[in-house]
Amino acid sequence: MLCTPPGGLWSPGGRVSSVACEGLLMNDAPDPKDLRGAAAVARTLAYAVGLAGIVAGAVVYQQDEVPIAVAVWMVTFAVGALLMIAAFLLQAMTSVLARMAAIESDLRVLVGRNLP
């Protein structure tokens, strides 16, 4: 049986059991705890990339390779900025999911009441 995930991409092996397909469809929404963890990892990676870029650029700069040092600093700044943006978006998604869960809970309470 061929399994197509929600994103529309085919599975790497091409053939997947129906249990795997069902699990794929049921687990496509991450919970806020996973998103918070991913945001923390992205933020930590951004700081690590920035530190590594500063050190690498300084080493190259000491060898009188100024254009290469500037290029290293620019690339590491761009990568760090992208990682920080990803962390920000993951944190925002966590807030949206928490708000949706609260609204869903309130809606269940309202629907459960017998209104005249």
Coordinates of N, CA, C and O in Angstrom, one line a residue:
M1 N 0.8 -1.2 0.0 CA 0.0 0.0 0.0 C 0.9 1.2 0.0 O 1.8 1.4 0.8
L2 N 0.6 2.2 -0.9 CA 1.4 3.4 -0.9 C 0.7 4.4 0.0 O -0.5 4.5 0.1
C3 N 1.6 5.1 0.7 CA 1.1 6.1 1.7 C 1.6 7.5 1.3 O 2.7 7.7 1.1
T4 N 0.6 8.4 1.3 CA 0.9 9.8 1.0 C 0.7 10.6 2.3 O -0.4 10.7 2.7
P5 N 1.8 11.2 2.9 CA 1.6 12.0 4.1 C 0.8 13.2 3.8 O 0.6 13.6 2.6
P6 N 0.3 13.9 4.8 CA -0.5 15.1 4.6 C 0.2 16.2 3.8 O -0.5 17.0 3.1
G7 N 1.5 16.3 3.8 CA 2.2 17.3 3.0 C 2.2 16.9 1.5 O 2.6 17.7 0.6
G8 N 1.8 15.7 1.1 CA 1.7 15.3 -0.3 C 3.0 14.7 -0.8 O 3.1 14.4 -2.0
L9 N 4.0 14.4 0.0 CA 5.2 13.8 -0.4 C 5.1 12.3 -0.2 O 4.5 11.8 0.7
W10 N 5.7 11.6 -1.1 CA 5.7 10.1 -1.0 C 6.7 9.7 0.1 O 7.7 10.3 0.3
S11 N 6.4 8.5 0.7 CA 7.3 8.0 1.7 C 8.6 7.5 1.1 O 8.6 7.1 -0.1
P12 N 9.7 7.6 1.8 CA 11.0 7.2 1.2 C 11.0 5.8 0.6 O 11.6 5.5 -0.5
G13 N 10.4 4.8 1.3 CA 10.4 3.4 0.8 C 9.4 3.2 -0.3 O 9.4 2.2 -1.0
G14 N 8.4 4.0 -0.4 CA 7.4 3.9 -1.4 C 6.2 3.0 -0.8 O 5.1 3.3 -1.1
R15 N 6.5 2.0 -0.1 CA 5.4 1.1 0.5 C 5.5 1.2 2.0 O 6.5 1.0 2.6
V16 N 4.3 1.5 2.6 CA 4.2 1.6 4.0 C 3.0 0.8 4.5 O 2.0 0.8 3.8
S17 N 3.0 0.2 5.6 CA 1.8 -0.5 6.1 C 0.7 0.5 6.4 O 1.0 1.7 6.7
S18 N -0.5 0.0 6.5 CA -1.6 0.9 6.8 C -1.5 1.4 8.2 O -2.0 2.5 8.5
V19 N -0.9 0.7 9.2 CA -0.7 1.2 10.5 C 0.2 2.4 10.5 O -0.1 3.4 11.2
A20 N 1.2 2.4 9.7 CA 2.1 3.5 9.6 C 1.4 4.7 9.0 O 1.6 5.8 9.4
C21 N 0.6 4.5 8.0 CA -0.2 5.6 7.4 C -1.1 6.2 8.4 O -1.3 7.4 8.4
E22 N -1.8 5.4 9.2 CA -2.7 5.9 10.2 C -2.0 6.7 11.2 O -2.4 7.8 11.6
G23 N -0.9 6.2 11.7 CA -0.1 6.9 12.7 C 0.4 8.2 12.1 O 0.5 9.2 12.8
L24 N 0.7 8.2 10.8 CA 1.2 9.4 10.2 C 0.2 10.5 10.2 O 0.4 11.7 10.4
L25 N -1.1 10.1 9.9 CA -2.1 11.1 9.8 C -2.6 11.6 11.2 O -3.0 12.7 11.4
M26 N -2.4 10.7 12.2 CA -2.9 11.0 13.6 C -1.8 11.9 14.3 O -2.2 12.7 15.1
N27 N -0.6 11.8 13.9 CA 0.5 12.5 14.6 C 1.0 13.7 13.9 O 2.2 14.1 14.0
D28 N 0.3 14.3 13.0 CA 0.8 15.4 12.2 C 0.8 16.7 12.9 O 1.5 17.7 12.4
A29 N 0.2 16.9 14.0 CA 0.1 18.2 14.7 C 1.0 18.0 16.0 O 0.7 17.2 16.9
P30 N 2.1 18.8 16.1 CA 2.9 18.8 17.3 C 2.3 19.4 18.4 O 1.4 20.3 18.3
D31 N 2.6 19.0 19.6 CA 2.0 19.6 20.8 C 2.9 20.8 21.2 O 4.1 20.8 20.8
P32 N 2.4 21.7 22.1 CA 3.2 22.9 22.5 C 4.5 22.5 23.1 O 5.5 23.3 23.0
K33 N 4.6 21.4 23.9 CA 5.8 21.1 24.6 C 6.9 20.8 23.5 O 8.1 21.2 23.7
D34 N 6.6 20.1 22.5 CA 7.6 19.8 21.4 C 8.0 21.1 20.7 O 9.2 21.3 20.4
L35 N 7.1 22.0 20.5 CA 7.4 23.3 19.8 C 8.3 24.2 20.7 O 9.2 24.8 20.2
R36 N 8.0 24.2 22.0 CA 8.9 24.9 23.0 C 10.3 24.4 23.0 O 11.3 25.1 23.0
G37 N 10.4 23.1 22.9 CA 11.7 22.4 22.9 C 12.5 22.8 21.6 O 13.7 23.0 21.6
A38 N 11.8 22.7 20.5 CA 12.4 23.1 19.2 C 12.8 24.5 19.2 O 13.9 24.8 18.6
A39 N 12.0 25.4 19.8 CA 12.4 26.8 19.8 C 13.7 27.0 20.7 O 14.6 27.8 20.3
A40 N 13.8 26.3 21.8 CA 15.0 26.4 22.6 C 16.2 25.9 21.9 O 17.3 26.5 22.0
V41 N 16.0 24.8 21.2 CA 17.2 24.2 20.4 C 17.6 25.2 19.3 O 18.8 25.4 19.1
A42 N 16.6 25.8 18.6 CA 17.0 26.7 17.6 C 17.7 28.0 18.1 O 18.7 28.5 17.5
R43 N 17.2 28.4 19.3 CA 17.9 29.6 19.9 C 19.3 29.3 20.3 O 20.2 30.0 20.1
T44 N 19.5 28.1 20.9 CA 20.8 27.7 21.3 C 21.8 27.5 20.1 O 22.9 27.9 20.2
L45 N 21.2 26.9 19.1 CA 22.0 26.8 17.8 C 22.4 28.1 17.3 O 23.5 28.3 16.7
A46 N 21.5 29.1 17.3 CA 21.8 30.4 16.8 C 23.0 31.0 17.6 O 23.9 31.6 17.0
Y47 N 23.0 30.9 18.9 CA 24.1 31.4 19.7 C 25.4 30.7 19.4 O 26.5 31.3 19.3
A48 N 25.3 29.4 19.3 CA 26.5 28.6 19.0 C 27.1 28.9 17.6 O 28.3 29.1 17.4
V49 N 26.2 29.1 16.6 CA 26.7 29.5 15.3 C 27.3 30.9 15.3 O 28.3 31.1 14.7
G50 N 26.7 31.8 16.1 CA 27.3 33.1 16.2 C 28.7 33.1 16.8 O 29.6 33.8 16.3
L51 N 28.8 32.4 17.9 CA 30.1 32.3 18.5 C 31.1 31.6 17.6 O 32.3 32.1 17.5
A52 N 30.7 30.5 16.9 CA 31.7 29.9 16.0 C 32.1 30.8 14.9 O 33.2 30.8 14.4
G53 N 31.1 31.6 14.4 CA 31.4 32.5 13.3 C 32.4 33.6 13.7 O 33.3 34.0 13.0
I54 N 32.2 34.1 14.9 CA 33.1 35.2 15.4 C 34.5 34.6 15.6 O 35.5 35.2 15.1
V55 N 34.6 33.4 16.1 CA 36.0 32.8 16.3 C 36.6 32.5 14.9 O 37.8 32.8 14.7
A56 N 35.8 31.9 14.0 CA 36.4 31.6 12.7 C 36.8 32.8 11.9 O 37.8 32.9 11.3
G57 N 35.9 33.8 12.0 CA 36.3 35.1 11.3 C 37.5 35.7 11.9 O 38.3 36.3 11.2
A58 N 37.7 35.7 13.2 CA 38.8 36.3 13.8 C 40.1 35.5 13.5 O 41.1 36.2 13.2
V59 N 40.0 34.2 13.4 CA 41.2 33.4 13.0 C 41.6 33.8 11.5 O 42.8 33.9 11.2
V60 N 40.6 33.8 10.7 CA 40.9 34.2 9.3 C 41.4 35.6 9.2 O 42.3 35.9 8.4
Y61 N 40.8 36.5 10.0 CA 41.3 37.9 9.9 C 42.7 38.1 10.4 O 43.4 38.9 9.9
Q62 N 43.1 37.3 11.3 CA 44.5 37.3 11.8 C 45.5 36.9 10.7 O 46.7 37.2 10.8
Q63 N 45.0 36.1 9.8 CA 45.9 35.7 8.7 C 45.9 36.6 7.5 O 46.2 36.3 6.4
D64 N 45.4 37.8 7.7 CA 45.3 38.9 6.7 C 44.4 38.5 5.5 O 44.7 38.9 4.4
E65 N 43.4 37.8 5.8 CA 42.4 37.5 4.7 C 41.1 38.2 5.1 O 40.1 37.6 5.4
V66 N 41.1 39.5 4.9 CA 40.0 40.3 5.3 C 38.7 40.0 4.6 O 37.6 39.9 5.2
P67 N 38.7 39.9 3.2 CA 37.4 39.6 2.5 C 36.8 38.3 3.0 O 35.6 38.2 3.1
I68 N 37.6 37.3 3.2 CA 37.1 36.0 3.6 C 36.6 36.1 5.0 O 35.5 35.5 5.3
A69 N 37.2 36.8 5.9 CA 36.7 37.0 7.3 C 35.4 37.7 7.3 O 34.5 37.3 8.0
V70 N 35.2 38.7 6.5 CA 34.0 39.4 6.4 C 32.9 38.5 5.8 O 31.7 38.5 6.3
A71 N 33.2 37.7 4.8 CA 32.3 36.8 4.3 C 31.8 35.7 5.3 O 30.6 35.4 5.5
V72 N 32.8 35.2 6.1 CA 32.4 34.3 7.2 C 31.5 34.9 8.2 O 30.5 34.4 8.6
W73 N 31.8 36.2 8.6 CA 31.0 36.9 9.6 C 29.6 37.1 9.0 O 28.6 37.0 9.7
M74 N 29.5 37.5 7.7 CA 28.1 37.7 7.1 C 27.3 36.4 7.0 O 26.1 36.4 7.3
V75 N 28.0 35.3 6.6 CA 27.2 34.1 6.5 C 26.8 33.6 7.9 O 25.6 33.2 8.0
T76 N 27.6 33.7 8.9 CA 27.2 33.2 10.2 C 26.1 34.1 10.8 O 25.2 33.7 11.5
F77 N 26.2 35.4 10.5 CA 25.1 36.3 10.9 C 23.8 36.0 10.3 O 22.8 35.9 11.0
A78 N 23.8 35.7 9.0 CA 22.6 35.3 8.3 C 22.0 34.0 8.9 O 20.8 33.9 9.1
V79 N 22.9 33.0 9.1 CA 22.4 31.7 9.6 C 21.8 31.9 11.0 O 20.8 31.4 11.4
G80 N 22.5 32.7 11.8 CA 22.0 32.9 13.2 C 20.7 33.7 13.2 O 19.8 33.4 14.0
A81 N 20.6 34.7 12.3 CA 19.3 35.4 12.2 C 18.2 34.5 11.7 O 17.1 34.5 12.3
L82 N 18.4 33.6 10.8 CA 17.4 32.6 10.4 C 17.0 31.7 11.5 O 15.8 31.4 11.7
L83 N 18.0 31.3 12.3 CA 17.7 30.4 13.4 C 16.9 31.1 14.5 O 15.9 30.6 15.1
M84 N 17.2 32.4 14.7 CA 16.4 33.2 15.7 C 15.0 33.4 15.2 O 14.0 33.4 16.0
I85 N 14.8 33.7 13.9 CA 13.5 33.8 13.3 C 12.7 32.5 13.5 O 11.5 32.6 13.9
A86 N 13.3 31.4 13.2 CA 12.7 30.1 13.4 C 12.3 29.9 14.9 O 11.1 29.5 15.2
A87 N 13.1 30.3 15.8 CA 12.8 30.2 17.2 C 11.6 31.1 17.6 O 10.7 30.6 18.3
F88 N 11.6 32.3 17.1 CA 10.5 33.2 17.3 C 9.2 32.6 16.8 O 8.2 32.7 17.4
L89 N 9.2 32.1 15.5 CA 8.0 31.5 14.9 C 7.5 30.3 15.7 O 6.3 30.1 15.8
L90 N 8.4 29.5 16.1 CA 8.0 28.3 16.9 C 7.4 28.7 18.2 O 6.4 28.1 18.7
Q91 N 7.9 29.7 18.9 CA 7.4 30.2 20.1 C 6.0 30.8 19.9 O 5.1 30.6 20.7
A92 N 5.8 31.5 18.8 CA 4.5 32.1 18.4 C 3.5 31.0 18.1 O 2.3 31.1 18.5
M93 N 3.9 29.9 17.5 CA 3.1 28.8 17.2 C 2.6 28.1 18.5 O 1.5 27.7 18.6
T94 N 3.5 28.1 19.4 CA 3.2 27.5 20.8 C 2.0 28.3 21.4 O 1.1 27.8 22.0
S95 N 2.2 29.7 21.3 CA 1.1 30.5 21.9 C -0.2 30.4 21.2 O -1.3 30.3 21.8
V96 N -0.2 30.2 19.9 CA -1.4 30.1 19.1 C -2.1 28.7 19.5 O -3.3 28.7 19.6
L97 N -1.3 27.7 19.6 CA -1.8 26.4 19.9 C -2.4 26.4 21.3 O -3.5 25.8 21.6
A98 N -1.8 27.1 22.3 CA -2.3 27.2 23.6 C -3.6 27.9 23.6 O -4.6 27.6 24.3
R99 N -3.7 29.0 22.8 CA -4.9 29.8 22.7 C -6.0 29.0 22.1 O -7.2 29.0 22.5
M100 N -5.7 28.2 21.1 CA -6.7 27.4 20.4 C -7.2 26.3 21.4 O -8.4 26.0 21.3
A101 N -6.4 25.7 22.2 CA -6.8 24.7 23.1 C -7.8 25.3 24.2 O -8.8 24.7 24.6
A102 N -7.5 26.6 24.6 CA -8.4 27.2 25.6 C -9.7 27.5 24.9 O -10.8 27.3 25.6
I103 N -9.7 28.0 23.7 CA -11.0 28.3 23.0 C -11.8 27.0 22.8 O -13.0 26.9 22.9
E104 N -11.1 25.9 22.4 CA -11.7 24.6 22.2 C -12.4 24.1 23.5 O -13.5 23.6 23.5
S105 N -11.7 24.3 24.6 CA -12.2 23.9 25.9 C -13.5 24.7 26.3 O -14.5 24.2 26.7
D106 N -13.4 26.0 26.0 CA -14.6 26.9 26.3 C -15.7 26.5 25.4 O -16.9 26.5 25.8
L107 N -15.5 26.2 24.2 CA -16.5 25.8 23.2 C -17.2 24.5 23.6 O -18.4 24.4 23.5
R108 N -16.4 23.6 24.1 CA -17.0 22.3 24.6 C -17.9 22.6 25.7 O -19.0 21.9 25.9
V109 N -17.5 23.5 26.6 CA -18.4 23.8 27.8 C -19.7 24.4 27.3 O -20.8 24.1 27.8
L110 N -19.6 25.4 26.4 CA -20.8 26.1 25.9 C -21.7 25.1 25.1 O -22.9 25.2 25.2
V111 N -21.1 24.2 24.3 CA -22.0 23.3 23.6 C -22.6 22.3 24.5 O -23.7 21.8 24.3
G112 N -22.0 21.9 25.6 CA -22.5 21.0 26.5 C -23.7 21.5 27.3 O -24.5 20.7 27.8
R113 N -23.8 22.8 27.4 CA -25.0 23.4 28.2 C -26.2 23.2 27.3 O -26.2 23.4 26.1
N114 N -27.3 23.1 28.0 CA -28.6 23.0 27.3 C -29.2 24.4 27.3 O -29.7 24.9 28.3
L115 N -29.1 25.1 26.2 CA -29.6 26.5 26.0 C -31.1 26.4 25.6 O -31.4 25.6 24.7
P116 N -32.0 27.3 26.1 CA -33.4 27.2 25.7 C -33.6 27.7 24.3 O -32.9 28.2 23.5

